[in-house]
Short mmCIF file of C-alpha atoms and ligand atoms in Angstrom, two decimals:
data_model
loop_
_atom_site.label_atom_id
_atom_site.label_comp_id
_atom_site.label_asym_id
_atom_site.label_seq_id
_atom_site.Cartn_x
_atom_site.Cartn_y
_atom_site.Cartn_z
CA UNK L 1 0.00 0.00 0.00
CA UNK L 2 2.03 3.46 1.02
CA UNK L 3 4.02 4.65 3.79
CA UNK L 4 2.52 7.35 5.37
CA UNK L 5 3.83 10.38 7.34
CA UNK L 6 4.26 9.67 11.03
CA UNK L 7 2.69 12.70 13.21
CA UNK L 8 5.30 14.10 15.59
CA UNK L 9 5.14 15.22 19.02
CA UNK L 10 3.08 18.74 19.01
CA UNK L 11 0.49 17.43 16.61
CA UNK L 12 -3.10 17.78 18.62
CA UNK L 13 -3.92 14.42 16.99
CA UNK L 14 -1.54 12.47 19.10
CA UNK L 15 -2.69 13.78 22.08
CA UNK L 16 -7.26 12.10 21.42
CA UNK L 17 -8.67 9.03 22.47
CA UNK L 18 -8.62 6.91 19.93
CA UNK L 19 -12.21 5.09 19.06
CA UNK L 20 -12.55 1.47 19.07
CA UNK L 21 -13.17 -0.67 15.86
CA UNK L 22 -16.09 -2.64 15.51
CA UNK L 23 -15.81 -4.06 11.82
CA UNK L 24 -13.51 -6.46 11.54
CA UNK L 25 -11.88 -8.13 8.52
CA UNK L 26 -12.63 -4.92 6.71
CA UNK L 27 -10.98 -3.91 3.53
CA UNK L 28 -10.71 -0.28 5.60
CA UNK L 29 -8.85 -2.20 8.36
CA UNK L 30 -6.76 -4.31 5.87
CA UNK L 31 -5.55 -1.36 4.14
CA UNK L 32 -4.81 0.43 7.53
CA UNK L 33 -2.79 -1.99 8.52
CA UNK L 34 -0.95 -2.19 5.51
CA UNK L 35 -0.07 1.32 5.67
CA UNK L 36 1.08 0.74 9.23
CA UNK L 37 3.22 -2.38 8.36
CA UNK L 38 4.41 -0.31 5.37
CA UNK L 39 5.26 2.44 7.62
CA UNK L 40 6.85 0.71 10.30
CA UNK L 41 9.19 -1.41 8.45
CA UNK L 42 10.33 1.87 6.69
CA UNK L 43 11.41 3.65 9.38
CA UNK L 44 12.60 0.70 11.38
CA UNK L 45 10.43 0.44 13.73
CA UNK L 46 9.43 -1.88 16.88
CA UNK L 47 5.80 -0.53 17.33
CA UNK L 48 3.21 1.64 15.70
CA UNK L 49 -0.35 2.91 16.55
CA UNK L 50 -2.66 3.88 14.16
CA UNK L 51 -2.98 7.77 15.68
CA UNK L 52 0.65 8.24 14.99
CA UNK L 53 -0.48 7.98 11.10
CA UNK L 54 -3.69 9.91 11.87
CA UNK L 55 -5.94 7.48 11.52
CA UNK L 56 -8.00 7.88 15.28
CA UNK L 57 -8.68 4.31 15.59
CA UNK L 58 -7.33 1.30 18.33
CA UNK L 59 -4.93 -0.47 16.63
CA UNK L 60 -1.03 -0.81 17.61
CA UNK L 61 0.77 -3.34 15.90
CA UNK L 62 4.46 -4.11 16.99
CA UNK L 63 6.89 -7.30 16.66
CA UNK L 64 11.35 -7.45 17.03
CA UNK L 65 12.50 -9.97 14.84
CA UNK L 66 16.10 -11.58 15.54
CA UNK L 67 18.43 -9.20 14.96
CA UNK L 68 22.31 -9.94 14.09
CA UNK L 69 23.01 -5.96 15.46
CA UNK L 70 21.27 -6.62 18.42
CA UNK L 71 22.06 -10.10 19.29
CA UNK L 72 20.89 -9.63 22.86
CA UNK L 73 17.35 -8.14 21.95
CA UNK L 74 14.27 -10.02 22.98
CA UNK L 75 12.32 -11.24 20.01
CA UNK L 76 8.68 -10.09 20.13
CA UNK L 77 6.43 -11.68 17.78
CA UNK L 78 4.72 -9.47 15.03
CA UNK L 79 1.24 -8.43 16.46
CA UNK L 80 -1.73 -7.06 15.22
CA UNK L 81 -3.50 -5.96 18.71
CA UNK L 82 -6.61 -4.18 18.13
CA UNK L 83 -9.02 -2.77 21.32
CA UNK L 84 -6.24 -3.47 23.58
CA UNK L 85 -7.38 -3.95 27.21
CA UNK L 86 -3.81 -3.97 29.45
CA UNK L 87 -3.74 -4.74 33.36
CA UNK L 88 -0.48 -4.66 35.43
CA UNK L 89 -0.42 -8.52 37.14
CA UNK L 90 1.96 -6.98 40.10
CA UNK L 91 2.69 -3.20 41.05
CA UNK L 92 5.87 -4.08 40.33
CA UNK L 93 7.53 -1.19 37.66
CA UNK L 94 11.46 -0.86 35.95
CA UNK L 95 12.85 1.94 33.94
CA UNK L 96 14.03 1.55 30.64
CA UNK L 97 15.17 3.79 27.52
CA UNK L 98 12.50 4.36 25.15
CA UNK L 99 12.19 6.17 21.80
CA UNK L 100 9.15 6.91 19.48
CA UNK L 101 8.62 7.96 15.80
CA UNK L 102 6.78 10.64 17.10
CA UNK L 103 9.73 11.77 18.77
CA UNK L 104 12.47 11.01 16.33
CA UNK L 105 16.09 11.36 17.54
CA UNK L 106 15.46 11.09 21.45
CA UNK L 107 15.65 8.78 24.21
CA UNK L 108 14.07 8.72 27.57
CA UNK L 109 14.22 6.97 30.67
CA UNK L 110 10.59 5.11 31.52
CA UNK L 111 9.04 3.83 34.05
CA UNK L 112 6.55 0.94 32.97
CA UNK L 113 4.83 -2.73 34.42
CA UNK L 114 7.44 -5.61 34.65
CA UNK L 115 4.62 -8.21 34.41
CA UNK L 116 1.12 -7.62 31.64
CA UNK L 117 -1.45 -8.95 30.41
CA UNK L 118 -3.07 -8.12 27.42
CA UNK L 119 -6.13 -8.84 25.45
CA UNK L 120 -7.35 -7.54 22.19
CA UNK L 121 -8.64 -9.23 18.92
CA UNK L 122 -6.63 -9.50 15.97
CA UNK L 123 -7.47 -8.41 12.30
CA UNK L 124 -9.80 -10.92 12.09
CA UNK L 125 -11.53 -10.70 14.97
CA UNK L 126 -9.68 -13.56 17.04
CA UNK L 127 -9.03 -13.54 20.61
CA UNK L 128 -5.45 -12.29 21.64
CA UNK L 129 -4.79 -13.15 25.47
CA UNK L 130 -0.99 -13.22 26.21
CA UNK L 131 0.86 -12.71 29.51
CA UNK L 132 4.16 -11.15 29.14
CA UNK L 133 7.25 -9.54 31.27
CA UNK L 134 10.47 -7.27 30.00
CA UNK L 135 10.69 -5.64 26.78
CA UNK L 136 7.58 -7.34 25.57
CA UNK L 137 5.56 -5.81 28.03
CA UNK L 138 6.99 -2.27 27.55
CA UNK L 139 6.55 -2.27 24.19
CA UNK L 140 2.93 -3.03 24.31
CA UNK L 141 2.72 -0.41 26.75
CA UNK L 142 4.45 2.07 24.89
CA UNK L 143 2.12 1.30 21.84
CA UNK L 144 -1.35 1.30 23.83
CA UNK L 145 -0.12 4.50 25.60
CA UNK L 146 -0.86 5.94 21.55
CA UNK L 147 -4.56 5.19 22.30
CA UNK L 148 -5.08 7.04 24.99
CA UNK L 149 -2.82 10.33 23.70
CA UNK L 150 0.00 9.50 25.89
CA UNK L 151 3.19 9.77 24.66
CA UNK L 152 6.16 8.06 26.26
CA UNK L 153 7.70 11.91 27.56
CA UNK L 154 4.63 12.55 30.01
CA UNK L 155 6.26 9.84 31.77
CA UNK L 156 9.79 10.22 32.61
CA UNK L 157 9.76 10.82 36.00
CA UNK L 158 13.08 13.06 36.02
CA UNK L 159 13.50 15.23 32.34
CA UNK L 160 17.49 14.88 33.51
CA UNK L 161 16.79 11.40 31.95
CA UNK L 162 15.31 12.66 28.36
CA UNK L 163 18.17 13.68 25.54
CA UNK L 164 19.35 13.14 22.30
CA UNK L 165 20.16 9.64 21.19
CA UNK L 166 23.14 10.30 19.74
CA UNK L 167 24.41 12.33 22.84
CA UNK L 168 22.63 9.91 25.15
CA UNK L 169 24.45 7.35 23.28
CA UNK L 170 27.26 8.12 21.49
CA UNK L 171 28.71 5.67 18.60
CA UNK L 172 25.71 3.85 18.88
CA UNK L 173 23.70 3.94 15.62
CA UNK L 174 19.96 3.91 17.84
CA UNK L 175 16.75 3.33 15.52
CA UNK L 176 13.93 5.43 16.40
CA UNK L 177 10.81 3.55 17.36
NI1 LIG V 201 5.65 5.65 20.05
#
């Protein structure tokens, strides 16, 4: 289909409630998610919602393949997760660097459940139902934030712990996502 323009950080539209879908197996929510897979995989990405492409809707899709750069990366399988419904299974929260194609070129430091479950259909309408920890869990967090017009900045806890990537992180070549 097309990659589409992510909206960056300042853009009113990242900041609504996105509306549930209701119709699924659509051609609508085929093509949506095509653009978003499109998207994604252009800019590198480990996550996308559909808000950050405009489109006001509850759909995040996200997935890390194996990756010979990041050999120590947790592999998170490709997702369609549509209607998301996230609860914490302890109170139990770590920090950990996040970035966003919303917010190309930074990192920040973020606070977010160890321990998740999360249920949502997929494209078709089946049941999702998965109970996760680590990187996993963040990342769905990160991406169901998007729904609700969070982004991941509102939550640093300490803005000393929001910068650049690349002076964050020198010499390392960081993706945005
Ligand atoms: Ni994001």
């Amino acid at each position: 289909m097309s990659i589409k323009d992510v909206l960056r950080m300042g853009d009113a539209r990242l900041l609504q409630q996105a509306e549930p879908i209701s119709d699924f197996g659509s051609a609508a929510l085929h093509a949506l998610l095509q653009d978003m897979r499109d998207t994604m995989h252009a800019l590198s990405g480990v996550g996308l919602a559909a808000p950050q492409i405009g489109v006001p809707l509850r759909v995040v899709i996200f997935g890390v393949e194996k990756n010979e750069r990041y050999p120590d990366a947790e592999v998170v399988p490709q997702t369609v997760l549509i209607n998301p419904v996230l609860t914490a299974l302890s109170d139990e929260m770590e920090e950990g660097w996040e970035g966003c194609l919303s917010v190309p070129g930074m990192r920040g430091l973020v606070p977010r459940y160890t321990k998740l479950r999360y249920q949502g259909r997929d494209e078709n309408g089946a049941l999702i139902d998965r109970t996760v920890g680590g990187f996993h869990a963040r990342v769905v967090q990160h991406e169901c934030d998007h729904l609700d017009g969070i982004l991941y900045p509102m939550r640093i806890r300490d803005m000393r712990d929001f910068g650049f990537s690349d002076v964050l992180f020198p010499g390392q070549d960081l993706q945005d996502d």
